[in-house]
XYZ file of C-alpha atoms in Angstrom:
460
model
C 25.217 -4.738 14.182
C 26.275 -6.846 11.150
C 25.551 -5.334 7.784
C 25.683 -6.160 4.240
C 26.874 -4.280 0.962
C 25.152 -4.971 -2.352
C 27.015 -4.312 -5.386
C 25.337 -1.128 -6.030
C 25.893 0.263 -2.881
C 29.634 0.261 -3.130
C 29.528 3.306 -5.163
C 32.298 4.303 -7.142
C 34.778 1.841 -5.167
C 36.838 0.474 -7.971
C 37.388 3.989 -9.394
C 38.621 5.560 -6.185
C 41.199 2.529 -6.126
C 43.353 4.057 -8.948
C 45.671 5.684 -6.770
C 49.222 7.140 -7.211
C 51.982 6.241 -4.829
C 53.670 9.674 -4.783
C 50.472 11.395 -3.091
C 50.658 8.663 -0.331
C 53.888 10.283 0.675
C 51.660 12.745 2.153
C 50.155 10.173 4.582
C 51.541 9.348 7.954
C 50.985 5.874 7.411
C 53.341 5.732 4.393
C 56.910 4.597 4.508
C 57.573 5.531 0.861
C 58.483 8.710 -0.736
C 56.961 7.799 -4.058
C 59.942 5.505 -5.187
C 57.914 4.366 -8.114
C 54.403 4.617 -9.308
C 52.625 1.656 -7.900
C 49.134 2.088 -7.012
C 49.480 0.226 -3.811
C 52.836 1.253 -2.643
C 52.907 -0.739 0.749
C 55.371 -3.523 0.893
C 53.578 -6.735 1.690
C 54.141 -10.666 1.862
C 51.897 -12.984 0.260
C 52.164 -16.500 1.306
C 50.285 -19.772 0.676
C 49.678 -22.449 3.358
C 49.724 -26.327 2.078
C 46.123 -26.301 2.866
C 45.211 -23.567 0.297
C 44.735 -20.689 2.614
C 46.396 -17.368 1.481
C 48.061 -14.950 3.899
C 48.692 -11.354 2.837
C 50.792 -9.162 5.569
C 51.120 -5.486 4.915
C 53.382 -3.724 7.396
C 52.604 -0.048 7.805
C 53.532 2.761 10.014
C 50.745 2.705 12.343
C 52.050 2.742 15.916
C 49.935 0.092 17.431
C 46.861 -0.802 15.561
C 46.200 -4.097 13.410
C 43.522 -4.808 11.021
C 42.558 -8.177 10.019
C 40.304 -8.934 7.181
C 39.282 -12.620 6.270
C 37.997 -12.602 2.548
C 35.823 -15.837 1.880
C 35.074 -15.744 -1.941
C 31.543 -16.822 -1.596
C 28.801 -14.267 -2.332
C 25.551 -14.163 -3.924
C 27.406 -15.268 -7.238
C 27.976 -18.838 -5.681
C 24.142 -19.435 -5.104
C 23.482 -21.492 -8.028
C 20.624 -23.866 -6.811
C 16.991 -22.913 -7.143
C 15.563 -21.884 -3.866
C 18.702 -21.287 -2.046
C 19.608 -17.626 -2.464
C 20.674 -15.374 0.493
C 22.804 -17.904 2.181
C 25.974 -15.974 1.569
C 24.460 -12.885 3.501
C 22.998 -15.363 5.904
C 26.622 -16.491 7.010
C 27.707 -12.963 7.613
C 25.158 -13.195 10.661
C 25.661 -16.875 11.480
C 29.586 -16.791 11.770
C 28.965 -14.848 15.009
C 26.894 -17.634 16.557
C 29.858 -19.038 18.394
C 31.599 -22.070 18.687
C 32.103 -24.741 21.873
C 35.372 -22.738 22.742
C 34.042 -19.150 22.092
C 30.246 -18.964 22.318
C 28.996 -15.447 21.430
C 29.095 -14.275 25.126
C 33.094 -15.068 25.412
C 33.851 -13.879 21.789
C 32.307 -10.707 22.654
C 34.108 -10.458 25.955
C 37.325 -10.827 24.474
C 36.745 -8.242 21.876
C 35.705 -5.623 24.268
C 38.711 -6.441 26.693
C 40.928 -5.935 23.553
C 39.012 -2.695 22.604
C 38.541 -4.025 19.174
C 36.025 -3.495 16.466
C 34.688 -6.279 14.448
C 32.026 -6.566 12.039
C 31.301 -8.070 8.524
C 29.832 -7.408 4.935
C 28.499 -9.332 1.942
C 28.731 -8.701 -1.760
C 27.868 -10.404 -4.909
C 31.580 -11.996 -5.091
C 32.698 -12.411 -1.503
C 32.162 -12.215 2.344
C 34.582 -10.448 4.550
C 35.054 -10.457 8.233
C 37.114 -7.718 9.846
C 38.617 -6.861 13.202
C 40.653 -4.104 14.086
C 42.642 -4.071 17.658
C 45.934 -3.506 19.227
C 49.130 -5.258 18.077
C 49.517 -7.052 21.499
C 46.219 -9.008 21.153
C 47.346 -10.112 17.510
C 47.757 -13.813 18.877
C 44.522 -14.163 20.662
C 42.604 -12.590 17.736
C 43.911 -14.983 15.045
C 43.217 -17.848 17.487
C 39.681 -16.812 18.160
C 39.143 -16.122 14.097
C 40.620 -19.618 13.308
C 38.427 -21.219 15.911
C 34.980 -19.869 14.322
C 35.961 -20.548 10.851
C 36.906 -23.993 11.393
C 34.319 -24.990 14.403
C 31.083 -22.851 13.676
C 28.492 -24.581 15.524
C 24.742 -23.577 15.919
C 21.514 -25.285 17.168
C 18.460 -25.454 14.803
C 16.669 -23.097 17.299
C 19.794 -20.676 17.034
C 19.458 -20.929 13.099
C 15.810 -20.169 13.273
C 16.422 -17.104 15.307
C 18.848 -15.633 13.120
C 17.233 -16.524 9.848
C 14.156 -14.456 11.308
C 16.688 -11.529 11.875
C 17.568 -11.810 8.116
C 14.150 -11.767 7.080
C 13.611 -8.799 9.108
C 16.619 -6.996 7.661
C 15.095 -8.066 4.097
C 11.876 -6.537 5.065
C 13.531 -3.429 6.343
C 15.384 -2.948 3.231
C 12.337 -3.655 1.079
C 10.773 -0.478 2.753
C 13.511 1.683 0.678
C 12.162 2.201 -3.053
C 16.124 2.180 -4.126
C 16.460 -1.505 -2.996
C 13.068 -2.560 -4.657
C 14.509 -1.031 -8.009
C 17.849 -2.711 -7.741
C 15.787 -5.837 -7.019
C 13.722 -5.593 -10.078
C 16.540 -4.206 -12.177
C 18.856 -7.328 -11.491
C 15.936 -9.739 -12.288
C 14.948 -8.188 -15.326
C 18.480 -7.775 -16.998
C 19.802 -11.338 -16.165
C 18.539 -14.630 -17.256
C 21.041 -17.286 -16.230
C 23.784 -15.174 -13.987
C 23.492 -15.739 -10.482
C 23.706 -11.792 -10.258
C 19.996 -12.023 -11.367
C 19.146 -11.756 -7.385
C 20.709 -9.211 -5.140
C 22.980 -9.948 -2.115
C 19.867 -10.434 0.143
C 18.519 -13.210 -2.084
C 14.968 -13.601 -3.557
C 12.407 -13.034 -0.821
C 10.464 -16.415 -1.212
C 14.075 -17.983 -0.424
C 14.613 -15.854 2.491
C 11.035 -16.701 3.972
C 11.986 -20.548 3.567
C 15.308 -20.057 5.043
C 14.260 -21.329 8.600
C 13.333 -24.576 6.811
C 16.873 -25.172 5.539
C 18.898 -25.890 8.597
C 20.504 -29.012 6.828
C 21.377 -27.056 3.808
C 23.065 -24.198 5.773
C 25.460 -26.838 7.022
C 26.403 -28.019 3.717
C 26.671 -24.522 2.393
C 29.196 -23.845 5.385
C 31.016 -27.036 4.798
C 31.309 -26.363 1.036
C 32.654 -22.876 1.033
C 34.175 -22.156 4.309
C 37.271 -23.907 3.225
C 40.807 -22.555 3.250
C 40.966 -22.546 -0.772
C 38.228 -19.846 -0.743
C 39.951 -17.809 1.848
C 42.453 -15.149 2.255
C 43.669 -13.465 5.490
C 45.011 -9.868 5.183
C 46.808 -8.518 8.313
C 47.639 -4.869 7.914
C 49.158 -2.452 10.386
C 51.831 -2.550 13.221
C 53.069 -6.253 12.290
C 56.143 -8.132 11.112
C 55.361 -10.794 8.372
C 57.851 -13.120 10.221
C 55.915 -13.073 13.485
C 52.533 -13.272 11.834
C 53.362 -16.412 9.573
C 54.043 -18.825 12.449
C 50.823 -17.688 14.166
C 48.640 -18.320 11.175
C 50.263 -21.698 10.630
C 49.492 -22.569 14.397
C 45.934 -21.530 14.524
C 44.918 -22.087 10.695
C 47.043 -24.666 9.572
C 45.019 -27.736 10.314
C 42.098 -26.317 8.616
C 40.874 -28.909 6.219
C 41.020 -28.260 2.462
C 37.603 -28.868 0.504
C 36.571 -30.140 -2.746
C 33.609 -28.355 -4.009
C 33.653 -26.142 -7.026
C 30.305 -24.631 -7.810
C 29.448 -24.487 -11.581
C 28.635 -20.811 -11.947
C 26.263 -20.249 -15.022
C 27.181 -17.830 -17.539
C 24.917 -14.754 -18.998
C 24.119 -14.931 -22.541
C 24.187 -11.989 -24.885
C 20.887 -9.846 -24.437
C 18.852 -10.070 -27.534
C 17.190 -6.664 -27.515
C 16.278 -3.629 -25.138
C 14.141 -4.583 -21.961
C 12.190 -2.420 -19.525
C 10.290 -2.693 -16.382
C 8.380 -0.367 -13.955
C 7.790 -0.616 -10.087
C 4.796 1.088 -8.753
C 5.650 1.958 -5.537
C 2.640 2.107 -3.060
C 3.820 5.086 -1.105
C 4.944 8.441 -1.645
C 8.621 8.882 -3.408
C 10.485 10.955 -5.883
C 10.537 8.909 -9.219
C 13.630 6.675 -9.991
C 15.154 5.995 -13.439
C 17.869 3.601 -13.777
C 19.442 2.799 -17.178
C 21.867 -0.043 -17.310
C 24.007 -2.082 -20.007
C 25.786 -5.473 -19.660
C 29.334 -4.661 -19.381
C 32.540 -6.773 -19.178
C 33.774 -8.591 -15.780
C 36.720 -6.765 -13.820
C 40.020 -7.247 -15.410
C 43.391 -5.771 -14.838
C 44.770 -6.742 -18.492
C 41.881 -5.674 -20.752
C 41.053 -1.907 -21.155
C 37.225 -2.551 -21.437
C 36.257 -2.444 -17.736
C 38.771 0.213 -16.777
C 37.399 2.590 -19.713
C 33.789 2.084 -18.873
C 34.747 2.637 -15.121
C 36.265 5.932 -16.224
C 33.355 6.692 -18.437
C 30.981 6.418 -15.444
C 32.841 9.471 -14.238
C 33.203 11.280 -17.410
C 29.725 11.061 -18.408
C 27.731 11.215 -15.193
C 29.690 12.337 -12.415
C 29.031 15.555 -10.487
C 31.639 17.064 -12.855
C 30.097 16.051 -15.927
C 28.109 18.175 -18.586
C 24.699 16.080 -17.789
C 25.116 16.565 -14.227
C 25.744 20.505 -14.497
C 22.475 20.630 -16.945
C 20.029 18.411 -15.025
C 21.063 18.635 -11.243
C 22.475 22.345 -11.289
C 21.067 24.283 -13.934
C 17.811 22.776 -14.737
C 17.087 21.409 -11.255
C 14.997 18.340 -12.605
C 17.281 15.466 -10.867
C 19.138 14.894 -7.789
C 21.218 13.074 -7.479
C 22.425 11.652 -10.896
C 25.363 8.922 -10.893
C 26.504 5.867 -12.675
C 28.061 2.789 -11.198
C 30.518 0.424 -12.780
C 31.265 -1.926 -9.921
C 34.073 -4.572 -10.144
C 32.600 -8.108 -10.603
C 34.133 -11.490 -11.000
C 31.557 -12.270 -13.776
C 30.204 -9.796 -16.244
C 27.971 -7.122 -14.427
C 25.935 -3.971 -15.134
C 26.999 -0.440 -15.896
C 24.315 1.405 -14.166
C 23.337 4.953 -14.547
C 20.535 6.045 -12.002
C 18.853 9.327 -11.372
C 16.279 10.572 -8.917
C 13.534 12.944 -10.700
C 12.155 15.733 -9.175
C 8.646 15.762 -11.082
C 7.108 12.747 -12.604
C 6.529 14.694 -15.948
C 10.174 14.855 -16.230
C 10.726 11.094 -16.444
C 10.886 10.810 -20.090
C 12.946 14.017 -20.733
C 15.225 12.549 -18.131
C 15.808 9.281 -19.971
C 16.410 11.009 -23.319
C 18.841 13.124 -21.951
C 20.787 9.956 -20.406
C 20.469 8.208 -23.668
C 21.363 11.152 -25.599
C 24.815 11.422 -23.511
C 25.539 7.540 -24.190
C 25.225 7.987 -27.802
C 27.466 11.302 -27.577
C 30.157 8.955 -25.947
C 29.857 6.564 -28.684
C 30.381 9.271 -31.363
C 32.657 12.034 -30.033
C 36.059 11.592 -28.455
C 36.456 12.873 -24.805
C 39.026 15.844 -24.716
C 42.334 14.339 -23.655
C 42.640 16.828 -20.866
C 39.239 16.054 -19.547
C 40.240 12.304 -19.262
C 43.555 13.158 -17.571
C 41.739 15.503 -15.115
C 39.429 12.744 -14.122
C 42.045 10.422 -13.673
C 44.041 12.781 -11.563
C 41.279 13.657 -9.346
C 40.398 9.729 -8.641
C 44.383 9.375 -7.835
C 44.117 12.255 -5.269
C 40.871 11.110 -3.686
C 42.167 7.546 -3.308
C 45.428 8.581 -1.854
C 43.898 10.689 0.743
C 41.713 7.773 1.775
C 44.624 5.435 2.719
C 45.113 6.967 6.189
C 45.027 4.360 8.621
C 45.559 0.420 8.902
C 41.914 -0.399 8.208
C 41.716 1.372 5.079
C 44.707 -0.291 3.695
C 43.363 -3.480 4.986
C 40.069 -3.253 2.992
C 41.268 -1.820 0.051
C 43.724 -4.949 -0.116
C 40.952 -7.184 0.742
C 38.364 -5.907 -1.875
C 40.945 -6.623 -4.676
C 41.934 -9.851 -3.097
C 38.449 -11.181 -3.450
C 38.858 -10.813 -7.351
C 42.236 -11.621 -7.918
C 43.723 -12.984 -4.590
C 46.594 -10.423 -4.690
C 47.038 -6.717 -4.011
C 48.961 -6.587 -6.876
C 46.088 -6.447 -9.106
C 45.792 -2.712 -8.020
C 49.001 -1.863 -9.603
C 48.249 -3.814 -12.522
C 44.868 -1.881 -12.958
C 46.678 1.678 -12.105
C 49.091 0.599 -15.150
C 46.077 0.023 -17.123
C 44.486 3.397 -16.428
C 47.792 5.041 -17.311
C 47.217 4.033 -20.860
C 43.691 4.868 -21.435
C 43.178 7.228 -24.383
C 39.999 9.011 -25.574
C 39.633 6.324 -28.405
C 39.532 3.527 -25.488
C 36.758 5.452 -23.760
C 34.737 5.496 -27.261
C 35.570 2.085 -28.378
C 34.121 0.771 -24.893
C 31.086 2.884 -25.250
C 30.462 1.435 -28.583
C 31.018 -2.079 -27.663
C 29.008 -2.331 -24.477
C 26.710 0.556 -23.955
C 24.281 -0.585 -27.068
C 20.668 -0.881 -27.273
C 20.508 -4.629 -27.479
C 22.289 -4.869 -24.172
C 20.062 -2.070 -22.318
C 17.527 -2.520 -19.467
C 15.489 0.287 -18.320
C 13.564 0.269 -15.109
C 11.569 3.131 -13.561
C 9.869 3.616 -10.131
C 7.032 6.178 -9.458
C 5.285 6.350 -6.123
C 1.516 7.298 -5.038
C 0.418 10.798 -3.575
C 3.334 12.843 -4.091
C 6.868 12.698 -3.372
C 8.190 12.086 0.372
């Protein structure tokens, strides 16, 4: 099954990626003994091919496994033309439709013989394709992946079948009230940004996809080019072996010339609200979002707001203790400030147990935001939160695939794992005043959007 991840479904991902190298020494995969405090301590080799393709090779202590991620810096953000949304996600599917050399049955047979696991996911900013396998199959897998990225081929009838499957996935997601809320929130909060639509796209565009065969070929020709792609190879590998194989199979991939004119969002000129009447029974949902800055490993604003999301709204926060544990009005309560290439949303969400508590929960969340704009968080509380995130991240890097996906997600933003180290250094400089300054600058009434959802006939 191929699957996608929207920006809001990658919950707290970035905050988990501010790890300390010294804790990684506890992992059997690590070669290092905390020689420094880099957040990404694994040695890696970063190389650029003449055609613009980037290769990042990360040797680890894995005895036999290798994980390859091919990151294409094309997500729903790149869907700039009216009526043409959802195509980044569509190509997560289409890329498994085969080539003349490797039709789908042969492609799957090679993976099965190699005992490989393969899949893909789509986000607002990128699409990633990954395969994990034994090191003996490195050459075969690189060759097969290179073939589909350069020679993908599909007939109109196959295209219609796959677009029908995508519409089915959209309909399945639409049966989830959380998906509908996310969809309405994006459409309400954004005017110009392509983040206005979710990764799945607007419904009317997804319904029209079967008629867009010619455009699909154009989309592939524009974005599936080496200058948009980075290959991450992590595990039981030697960079001196990997590079010649990539040159052999990927070196003739032709560079493109297309550059999308991504529209930029203007400042919101006042608070906005919307409401979703869900046709079936469900618990009420409350979402409060603010326009925040784009991901940065040099400016403190993004890091400060990400830390604030944990300080104010995680399961260790005072508000969580009040609303979820003590008063039992809400479950769950969370905040998400996912890293985005362009300015995104700082989203606070709550599922309310009783409709009569919706206004109360809204007021409590807004009061908490005001509190962080006024008061300084205790220094020890900030230190404890950052230490907790460091520990959680360190424990997660326990196999080649986790190392590869960690690198891949940041490479999608800056094309280098080094941005993890830069971000970590930025976190180390955060002060209580930085948290308050970010709250005052970004969590303002004028940049706020509130969307609520209530169902019919009681809770499910």
